[in-house]
PDB file of C-alpha atoms and ligand atoms in Angstrom:
ATOM      1  CA  UNK A   1     -14.140  10.883  12.020  1.00 50.00           C
ATOM      2  CA  UNK A   2     -13.723  10.248  15.195  1.00 47.00           C
ATOM      3  CA  UNK A   3     -16.639  11.420  17.374  1.00 50.00           C
ATOM      4  CA  UNK A   4     -16.332  12.259  20.881  1.00 51.00           C
ATOM      5  CA  UNK A   5     -19.620  10.849  21.005  1.00 56.00           C
ATOM      6  CA  UNK A   6     -19.408   7.008  19.291  1.00 66.00           C
ATOM      7  CA  UNK A   7     -17.854   4.549  21.654  1.00 72.00           C
ATOM      8  CA  UNK A   8     -15.921   2.351  19.895  1.00 76.00           C
ATOM      9  CA  UNK A   9     -16.009  -0.904  18.247  1.00 89.00           C
ATOM     10  CA  UNK A  10     -13.131  -0.828  17.181  1.00 97.00           C
ATOM     11  CA  UNK A  11     -10.417  -2.024  19.875  1.00 98.00           C
ATOM     12  CA  UNK A  12      -6.708  -2.397  19.002  1.00 98.00           C
ATOM     13  CA  UNK A  13      -4.517  -4.336  21.825  1.00 98.00           C
ATOM     14  CA  UNK A  14      -0.426  -4.189  21.469  1.00 98.00           C
ATOM     15  CA  UNK A  15       2.481  -1.452  21.893  1.00 98.00           C
ATOM     16  CA  UNK A  16       5.448  -1.249  22.698  1.00 97.00           C
ATOM     17  CA  UNK A  17       6.342  -2.900  19.432  1.00 97.00           C
ATOM     18  CA  UNK A  18       7.167  -2.942  15.557  1.00 98.00           C
ATOM     19  CA  UNK A  19       4.341  -5.560  14.583  1.00 98.00           C
ATOM     20  CA  UNK A  20       1.698  -3.891  17.266  1.00 98.00           C
ATOM     21  CA  UNK A  21       2.623  -0.391  15.729  1.00 98.00           C
ATOM     22  CA  UNK A  22       1.337  -0.563  11.839  1.00 98.00           C
ATOM     23  CA  UNK A  23      -2.071  -0.946  13.883  1.00 98.00           C
ATOM     24  CA  UNK A  24      -2.095   2.304  16.238  1.00 98.00           C
ATOM     25  CA  UNK A  25      -0.445   4.520  13.074  1.00 98.00           C
ATOM     26  CA  UNK A  26      -2.885   2.925  10.320  1.00 98.00           C
ATOM     27  CA  UNK A  27      -6.004   3.762  12.377  1.00 98.00           C
ATOM     28  CA  UNK A  28      -4.712   6.891  13.290  1.00 98.00           C
ATOM     29  CA  UNK A  29      -3.673   8.069   9.863  1.00 98.00           C
ATOM     30  CA  UNK A  30      -7.599   7.196   8.850  1.00 97.00           C
ATOM     31  CA  UNK A  31      -8.877   9.356  12.133  1.00 97.00           C
ATOM     32  CA  UNK A  32     -10.902   5.891  13.059  1.00 97.00           C
ATOM     33  CA  UNK A  33     -12.971   6.103  16.579  1.00 96.00           C
ATOM     34  CA  UNK A  34     -11.180   3.240  18.376  1.00 97.00           C
ATOM     35  CA  UNK A  35      -9.502   1.886  21.615  1.00 96.00           C
ATOM     36  CA  UNK A  36      -6.289   1.256  21.907  1.00 97.00           C
ATOM     37  CA  UNK A  37      -5.596  -1.485  25.141  1.00 97.00           C
ATOM     38  CA  UNK A  38      -2.284  -1.128  25.297  1.00 97.00           C
ATOM     39  CA  UNK A  39      -0.659  -4.719  26.768  1.00 97.00           C
ATOM     40  CA  UNK A  40       2.257  -5.775  26.041  1.00 96.00           C
ATOM     41  CA  UNK A  41       3.765  -9.232  24.819  1.00 96.00           C
ATOM     42  CA  UNK A  42       6.090 -10.397  27.733  1.00 92.00           C
ATOM     43  CA  UNK A  43       4.164  -8.715  30.404  1.00 95.00           C
ATOM     44  CA  UNK A  44       2.452 -12.173  30.719  1.00 96.00           C
ATOM     45  CA  UNK A  45      -0.806  -9.937  29.483  1.00 97.00           C
ATOM     46  CA  UNK A  46      -1.209 -12.050  26.592  1.00 98.00           C
ATOM     47  CA  UNK A  47      -1.912 -14.742  28.557  1.00 97.00           C
ATOM     48  CA  UNK A  48      -4.863 -13.773  30.280  1.00 98.00           C
ATOM     49  CA  UNK A  49      -8.025 -15.901  30.433  1.00 98.00           C
ATOM     50  CA  UNK A  50      -9.716 -13.149  28.363  1.00 96.00           C
ATOM     51  CA  UNK A  51      -7.151 -12.754  25.811  1.00 98.00           C
ATOM     52  CA  UNK A  52      -6.726 -16.001  25.056  1.00 98.00           C
ATOM     53  CA  UNK A  53     -10.500 -16.210  24.068  1.00 98.00           C
ATOM     54  CA  UNK A  54      -9.527 -13.063  21.291  1.00 98.00           C
ATOM     55  CA  UNK A  55      -6.049 -14.222  20.398  1.00 98.00           C
ATOM     56  CA  UNK A  56      -4.980 -18.405  21.541  1.00 98.00           C
ATOM     57  CA  UNK A  57      -1.565 -17.739  19.797  1.00 98.00           C
ATOM     58  CA  UNK A  58      -1.339 -14.738  23.087  1.00 98.00           C
ATOM     59  CA  UNK A  59       0.857 -12.870  21.017  1.00 98.00           C
ATOM     60  CA  UNK A  60      -0.188  -9.361  19.921  1.00 98.00           C
ATOM     61  CA  UNK A  61      -1.090  -7.205  18.303  1.00 98.00           C
ATOM     62  CA  UNK A  62      -5.226  -8.251  17.927  1.00 98.00           C
ATOM     63  CA  UNK A  63      -8.444  -6.606  15.784  1.00 98.00           C
ATOM     64  CA  UNK A  64     -11.412  -6.270  17.491  1.00 98.00           C
ATOM     65  CA  UNK A  65     -13.689  -4.632  15.096  1.00 97.00           C
ATOM     66  CA  UNK A  66     -17.682  -5.999  16.381  1.00 95.00           C
ATOM     67  CA  UNK A  67     -17.574  -8.714  16.055  1.00 95.00           C
ATOM     68  CA  UNK A  68     -15.615  -9.705  13.784  1.00 97.00           C
ATOM     69  CA  UNK A  69     -11.349 -10.643  15.528  1.00 98.00           C
ATOM     70  CA  UNK A  70      -7.936 -11.969  14.582  1.00 98.00           C
ATOM     71  CA  UNK A  71      -4.820 -11.721  14.716  1.00 98.00           C
ATOM     72  CA  UNK A  72      -0.848 -11.133  12.324  1.00 98.00           C
ATOM     73  CA  UNK A  73      -0.191  -7.356  11.800  1.00 98.00           C
ATOM     74  CA  UNK A  74      -0.710  -6.987   7.963  1.00 98.00           C
ATOM     75  CA  UNK A  75      -4.346  -8.740   8.051  1.00 98.00           C
ATOM     76  CA  UNK A  76      -4.773  -6.515  10.215  1.00 98.00           C
ATOM     77  CA  UNK A  77      -3.164  -3.832   8.839  1.00 98.00           C
ATOM     78  CA  UNK A  78      -4.764  -4.518   5.362  1.00 98.00           C
ATOM     79  CA  UNK A  79      -8.004  -4.564   6.751  1.00 98.00           C
ATOM     80  CA  UNK A  80      -8.242  -1.493   8.477  1.00 98.00           C
ATOM     81  CA  UNK A  81      -7.140   0.160   5.248  1.00 98.00           C
ATOM     82  CA  UNK A  82     -10.019  -2.109   2.801  1.00 97.00           C
ATOM     83  CA  UNK A  83     -12.532  -1.335   4.976  1.00 97.00           C
ATOM     84  CA  UNK A  84     -11.634   2.246   6.340  1.00 97.00           C
ATOM     85  CA  UNK A  85      -9.406   3.679   3.855  1.00 97.00           C
ATOM     86  CA  UNK A  86     -10.692   6.002   1.508  1.00 94.00           C
ATOM     87  CA  UNK A  87      -8.473   8.415  -0.994  1.00 91.00           C
ATOM     88  CA  UNK A  88      -8.313  11.421   1.575  1.00 93.00           C
ATOM     89  CA  UNK A  89      -6.689   9.228   3.468  1.00 94.00           C
ATOM     90  CA  UNK A  90      -4.703   5.782   2.615  1.00 97.00           C
ATOM     91  CA  UNK A  91      -6.350   3.533   0.857  1.00 95.00           C
ATOM     92  CA  UNK A  92      -5.147   0.104  -1.220  1.00 96.00           C
ATOM     93  CA  UNK A  93      -4.384   0.328  -5.365  1.00 95.00           C
ATOM     94  CA  UNK A  94      -6.968   1.282  -7.076  1.00 92.00           C
ATOM     95  CA  UNK A  95      -5.542  -1.331 -10.043  1.00 95.00           C
ATOM     96  CA  UNK A  96      -4.517  -4.775  -9.826  1.00 97.00           C
ATOM     97  CA  UNK A  97      -0.959  -4.004 -11.484  1.00 97.00           C
ATOM     98  CA  UNK A  98       0.073  -1.637  -8.603  1.00 97.00           C
ATOM     99  CA  UNK A  99      -2.314  -3.602  -5.862  1.00 97.00           C
ATOM    100  CA  UNK A 100      -0.642  -6.574  -7.396  1.00 98.00           C
ATOM    101  CA  UNK A 101       3.287  -4.667  -6.530  1.00 98.00           C
ATOM    102  CA  UNK A 102       1.939  -3.861  -3.200  1.00 98.00           C
ATOM    103  CA  UNK A 103       1.472  -7.189  -2.208  1.00 98.00           C
ATOM    104  CA  UNK A 104       4.818  -8.140  -3.513  1.00 98.00           C
ATOM    105  CA  UNK A 105       5.896  -5.517  -1.520  1.00 98.00           C
ATOM    106  CA  UNK A 106       4.396  -6.117   2.270  1.00 98.00           C
ATOM    107  CA  UNK A 107       5.153  -9.692   1.702  1.00 98.00           C
ATOM    108  CA  UNK A 108       9.162  -9.349   0.464  1.00 98.00           C
ATOM    109  CA  UNK A 109       9.424  -6.336   3.280  1.00 98.00           C
ATOM    110  CA  UNK A 110       7.506  -9.111   5.987  1.00 98.00           C
ATOM    111  CA  UNK A 111       9.087 -12.004   5.201  1.00 98.00           C
ATOM    112  CA  UNK A 112      12.600 -11.054   4.715  1.00 98.00           C
ATOM    113  CA  UNK A 113      12.855  -8.239   6.881  1.00 98.00           C
ATOM    114  CA  UNK A 114      10.284  -8.939   9.975  1.00 98.00           C
ATOM    115  CA  UNK A 115      10.684 -12.809  10.128  1.00 98.00           C
ATOM    116  CA  UNK A 116      13.545 -13.445   9.048  1.00 98.00           C
ATOM    117  CA  UNK A 117      16.020 -10.942  10.139  1.00 98.00           C
ATOM    118  CA  UNK A 118      14.631  -8.796  12.845  1.00 98.00           C
ATOM    119  CA  UNK A 119      12.699 -11.246  14.901  1.00 98.00           C
ATOM    120  CA  UNK A 120      15.811 -13.762  14.282  1.00 98.00           C
ATOM    121  CA  UNK A 121      18.065 -11.248  16.035  1.00 98.00           C
ATOM    122  CA  UNK A 122      15.353 -10.443  18.454  1.00 98.00           C
ATOM    123  CA  UNK A 123      14.943 -13.661  19.079  1.00 97.00           C
ATOM    124  CA  UNK A 124      18.285 -15.273  19.424  1.00 98.00           C
ATOM    125  CA  UNK A 125      20.124 -11.693  21.633  1.00 96.00           C
ATOM    126  CA  UNK A 126      17.661 -10.185  23.865  1.00 96.00           C
ATOM    127  CA  UNK A 127      14.834 -12.791  24.158  1.00 96.00           C
ATOM    128  CA  UNK A 128      17.807 -15.807  24.218  1.00 97.00           C
ATOM    129  CA  UNK A 129      16.459 -16.520  27.642  1.00 96.00           C
ATOM    130  CA  UNK A 130      13.347 -18.200  26.313  1.00 96.00           C
ATOM    131  CA  UNK A 131      14.752 -19.005  23.234  1.00 96.00           C
ATOM    132  CA  UNK A 132      18.539 -19.921  23.207  1.00 98.00           C
ATOM    133  CA  UNK A 133      21.598 -18.010  22.756  1.00 97.00           C
ATOM    134  CA  UNK A 134      23.009 -18.245  19.131  1.00 98.00           C
ATOM    135  CA  UNK A 135      25.559 -15.298  18.213  1.00 98.00           C
ATOM    136  CA  UNK A 136      25.877 -17.569  14.549  1.00 98.00           C
ATOM    137  CA  UNK A 137      22.267 -16.475  13.587  1.00 98.00           C
ATOM    138  CA  UNK A 138      22.227 -13.109  14.832  1.00 98.00           C
ATOM    139  CA  UNK A 139      25.371 -12.031  13.124  1.00 98.00           C
ATOM    140  CA  UNK A 140      23.625 -14.374   9.964  1.00 98.00           C
ATOM    141  CA  UNK A 141      20.771 -12.451  10.511  1.00 98.00           C
ATOM    142  CA  UNK A 142      22.699  -9.218  10.226  1.00 98.00           C
ATOM    143  CA  UNK A 143      24.229  -9.575   6.784  1.00 98.00           C
ATOM    144  CA  UNK A 144      21.334 -10.693   5.563  1.00 98.00           C
ATOM    145  CA  UNK A 145      18.856  -8.051   6.235  1.00 98.00           C
ATOM    146  CA  UNK A 146      21.691  -5.405   5.242  1.00 98.00           C
ATOM    147  CA  UNK A 147      21.457  -7.061   1.730  1.00 98.00           C
ATOM    148  CA  UNK A 148      18.168  -6.391   1.307  1.00 98.00           C
ATOM    149  CA  UNK A 149      18.007  -3.361   3.428  1.00 98.00           C
ATOM    150  CA  UNK A 150      20.233  -2.205  -0.557  1.00 98.00           C
ATOM    151  CA  UNK A 151      18.240  -3.458  -2.653  1.00 98.00           C
ATOM    152  CA  UNK A 152      14.735  -1.637  -1.109  1.00 98.00           C
ATOM    153  CA  UNK A 153      17.558   1.482  -0.922  1.00 98.00           C
ATOM    154  CA  UNK A 154      18.406   0.962  -4.596  1.00 98.00           C
ATOM    155  CA  UNK A 155      14.296   0.972  -4.681  1.00 98.00           C
ATOM    156  CA  UNK A 156      13.691   4.602  -2.563  1.00 98.00           C
ATOM    157  CA  UNK A 157      16.469   6.623  -4.673  1.00 97.00           C
ATOM    158  CA  UNK A 158      14.160   9.523  -5.905  1.00 92.00           C
ATOM    159  CA  UNK A 159      10.719   7.780  -4.684  1.00 97.00           C
ATOM    160  CA  UNK A 160       8.941   9.116  -2.153  1.00 97.00           C
ATOM    161  CA  UNK A 161       6.664   5.730  -1.204  1.00 98.00           C
ATOM    162  CA  UNK A 162       7.654   2.015  -2.082  1.00 98.00           C
ATOM    163  CA  UNK A 163       4.358   1.797  -4.599  1.00 97.00           C
ATOM    164  CA  UNK A 164       3.007   4.288  -6.525  1.00 94.00           C
ATOM    165  CA  UNK A 165       2.672   8.257  -5.292  1.00 94.00           C
ATOM    166  CA  UNK A 166       0.287   7.394  -2.219  1.00 95.00           C
ATOM    167  CA  UNK A 167       1.626   6.381   1.545  1.00 97.00           C
ATOM    168  CA  UNK A 168       0.184   3.208   1.020  1.00 98.00           C
ATOM    169  CA  UNK A 169       0.237  -0.632   2.885  1.00 98.00           C
ATOM    170  CA  UNK A 170       3.909  -1.019   2.023  1.00 98.00           C
ATOM    171  CA  UNK A 171       5.067   1.922   3.430  1.00 98.00           C
ATOM    172  CA  UNK A 172       3.811   0.599   6.947  1.00 98.00           C
ATOM    173  CA  UNK A 173       5.280  -2.078   7.059  1.00 98.00           C
ATOM    174  CA  UNK A 174       8.602  -0.590   5.784  1.00 98.00           C
ATOM    175  CA  UNK A 175       8.501   2.222   8.013  1.00 98.00           C
ATOM    176  CA  UNK A 176       8.269   0.337  10.896  1.00 98.00           C
ATOM    177  CA  UNK A 177      10.897  -1.931   9.740  1.00 98.00           C
ATOM    178  CA  UNK A 178      13.373   0.869   9.242  1.00 98.00           C
ATOM    179  CA  UNK A 179      12.589   1.970  12.823  1.00 98.00           C
ATOM    180  CA  UNK A 180      13.176  -1.080  14.512  1.00 98.00           C
ATOM    181  CA  UNK A 181      16.523  -1.885  11.948  1.00 98.00           C
ATOM    182  CA  UNK A 182      17.731   1.507  13.358  1.00 98.00           C
ATOM    183  CA  UNK A 183      16.586   0.883  16.645  1.00 97.00           C
ATOM    184  CA  UNK A 184      19.696  -2.645  15.938  1.00 98.00           C
ATOM    185  CA  UNK A 185      22.254  -0.390  14.674  1.00 97.00           C
ATOM    186  CA  UNK A 186      21.975  -0.724  11.366  1.00 98.00           C
ATOM    187  CA  UNK A 187      23.894   1.854   9.020  1.00 96.00           C
ATOM    188  CA  UNK A 188      20.301   2.757   7.144  1.00 97.00           C
ATOM    189  CA  UNK A 189      21.010   4.245   3.296  1.00 98.00           C
ATOM    190  CA  UNK A 190      21.067   7.968   2.306  1.00 98.00           C
ATOM    191  CA  UNK A 191      17.662   7.629   0.113  1.00 98.00           C
ATOM    192  CA  UNK A 192      16.167   5.009   2.986  1.00 98.00           C
ATOM    193  CA  UNK A 193      16.800   7.434   5.577  1.00 98.00           C
ATOM    194  CA  UNK A 194      15.213  10.399   3.081  1.00 98.00           C
ATOM    195  CA  UNK A 195      12.328   7.964   2.839  1.00 98.00           C
ATOM    196  CA  UNK A 196      11.779   7.861   6.520  1.00 98.00           C
ATOM    197  CA  UNK A 197      12.506  11.347   7.631  1.00 98.00           C
ATOM    198  CA  UNK A 198       9.705  12.724   4.873  1.00 98.00           C
ATOM    199  CA  UNK A 199       7.236  10.096   6.192  1.00 98.00           C
ATOM    200  CA  UNK A 200       8.406   9.850  10.377  1.00 98.00           C
ATOM    201  CA  UNK A 201       6.981  13.556   9.642  1.00 98.00           C
ATOM    202  CA  UNK A 202       3.396  12.665   9.147  1.00 98.00           C
ATOM    203  CA  UNK A 203       0.892  13.938  12.266  1.00 98.00           C
ATOM    204  CA  UNK A 204      -0.153   9.891  12.449  1.00 98.00           C
ATOM    205  CA  UNK A 205       2.624   8.758  12.545  1.00 98.00           C
ATOM    206  CA  UNK A 206       4.360  11.146  15.723  1.00 98.00           C
ATOM    207  CA  UNK A 207       0.765  10.880  17.236  1.00 98.00           C
ATOM    208  CA  UNK A 208       1.048   6.667  16.478  1.00 98.00           C
ATOM    209  CA  UNK A 209       4.583   6.854  17.705  1.00 98.00           C
ATOM    210  CA  UNK A 210       3.695   8.366  21.034  1.00 98.00           C
ATOM    211  CA  UNK A 211       0.756   6.336  21.394  1.00 98.00           C
ATOM    212  CA  UNK A 212       2.392   2.839  20.623  1.00 98.00           C
ATOM    213  CA  UNK A 213       5.711   3.370  22.797  1.00 96.00           C
ATOM    214  CA  UNK A 214       4.366   5.708  25.473  1.00 90.00           C
ATOM    215  CA  UNK A 215       5.063   2.374  27.558  1.00 62.00           C
ATOM    216  CA  UNK A 216       8.444   0.442  27.411  1.00 53.00           C
ATOM    217  CA  UNK A 217       6.501  -3.104  26.677  1.00 52.00           C
ATOM    218  CA  UNK A 218       8.506  -4.526  23.468  1.00 53.00           C
ATOM    219  CA  UNK A 219       8.721  -8.541  22.793  1.00 53.00           C
TER     220      UNK A 219
HETATM  221  N1  LIG B 301       3.223 -12.622  12.694  1.00 80.27           N
HETATM  222  C1  LIG B 301       2.831 -11.511  14.037  1.00 80.27           C
HETATM  223  C2  LIG B 301       3.761 -11.265  15.062  1.00 80.27           C
HETATM  224  C3  LIG B 301       3.332 -11.316  16.067  1.00 80.27           C
HETATM  225  C4  LIG B 301       3.931 -11.627  17.807  1.00 80.27           C
HETATM  226  O1  LIG B 301       5.049 -12.077  17.622  1.00 80.27           O
HETATM  227  N2  LIG B 301       4.241 -10.026  18.344  1.00 80.27           N
HETATM  228  C5  LIG B 301       4.642 -10.718  19.857  1.00 80.27           C
HETATM  229  C6  LIG B 301       5.963  -9.161  19.787  1.00 80.27           C
HETATM  230  S1  LIG B 301       5.858  -8.667  18.829  1.00 80.27           S
HETATM  231  C7  LIG B 301       4.480 -11.313  20.335  1.00 80.27           C
HETATM  232  O2  LIG B 301       3.136 -11.211  21.077  1.00 80.27           O
HETATM  233  N3  LIG B 301       4.973 -11.758  20.640  1.00 80.27           N
HETATM  234  C8  LIG B 301       4.842 -12.624  22.610  1.00 80.27           C
HETATM  235  C9  LIG B 301       5.185 -14.653  22.337  1.00 80.27           C
HETATM  236  O3  LIG B 301       5.075 -14.742  21.656  1.00 80.27           O
HETATM  237  O4  LIG B 301       4.656 -15.159  23.298  1.00 80.27           O
HETATM  238  C10 LIG B 301       1.720 -10.370  13.144  1.00 80.27           C
HETATM  239  O5  LIG B 301       2.842 -10.205  12.124  1.00 80.27           O
HETATM  240  O6  LIG B 301       1.096  -9.977  14.383  1.00 80.27           O
END
């Protein structure tokens, strides 16, 4: 738990996007003593020599934990849960079968909703100056995402969490994508809305939203 006297060894770099939200949310769920460095992806702050040494990809988020430095929102999230989580906060499922199911959902939601749909929409609309304007790609990514959102909505009928009966990594990735989809005016089905609204009541979620989106840095 946080102590005002301990200097944080954990630094989470990045703010303003669904990807940067994930590690911040987990750090808040875990009550970690961490320093948040709220650089934005499109502000030039990822291009500095200091940051490029940490993450040559020049992308956010990035995690520093003592000597360990790495990027990728899913990898960072999984690491924080594995290293600092327990049953009183957030943890990976104990049994192999449920861990496999969790992995299936994390890969599915990250691969199909985040990378293949929402980020494609972002690249070829808001970021069209960089990646090129492609209305057809944006429209087809929207249709594609809707189909997968419906499959996920069916899974979440009468369920509070994606896997098992506790908040887990799959929920962190899914809720961050649902928030993103809502910002892109997707009409979320009732089961998705109920699921997301219930998780959004968590104090750690609310705190992470305030921290991650306090300044508009999206990208
Ligand atoms: N797969 C990476 C994606 C990271 C990523 O693309 N981050 C964006 C912001 S959401 C970024 O830093 N973009 C800046 C750039 O591409 O130059 C993850 O999940 O962390």
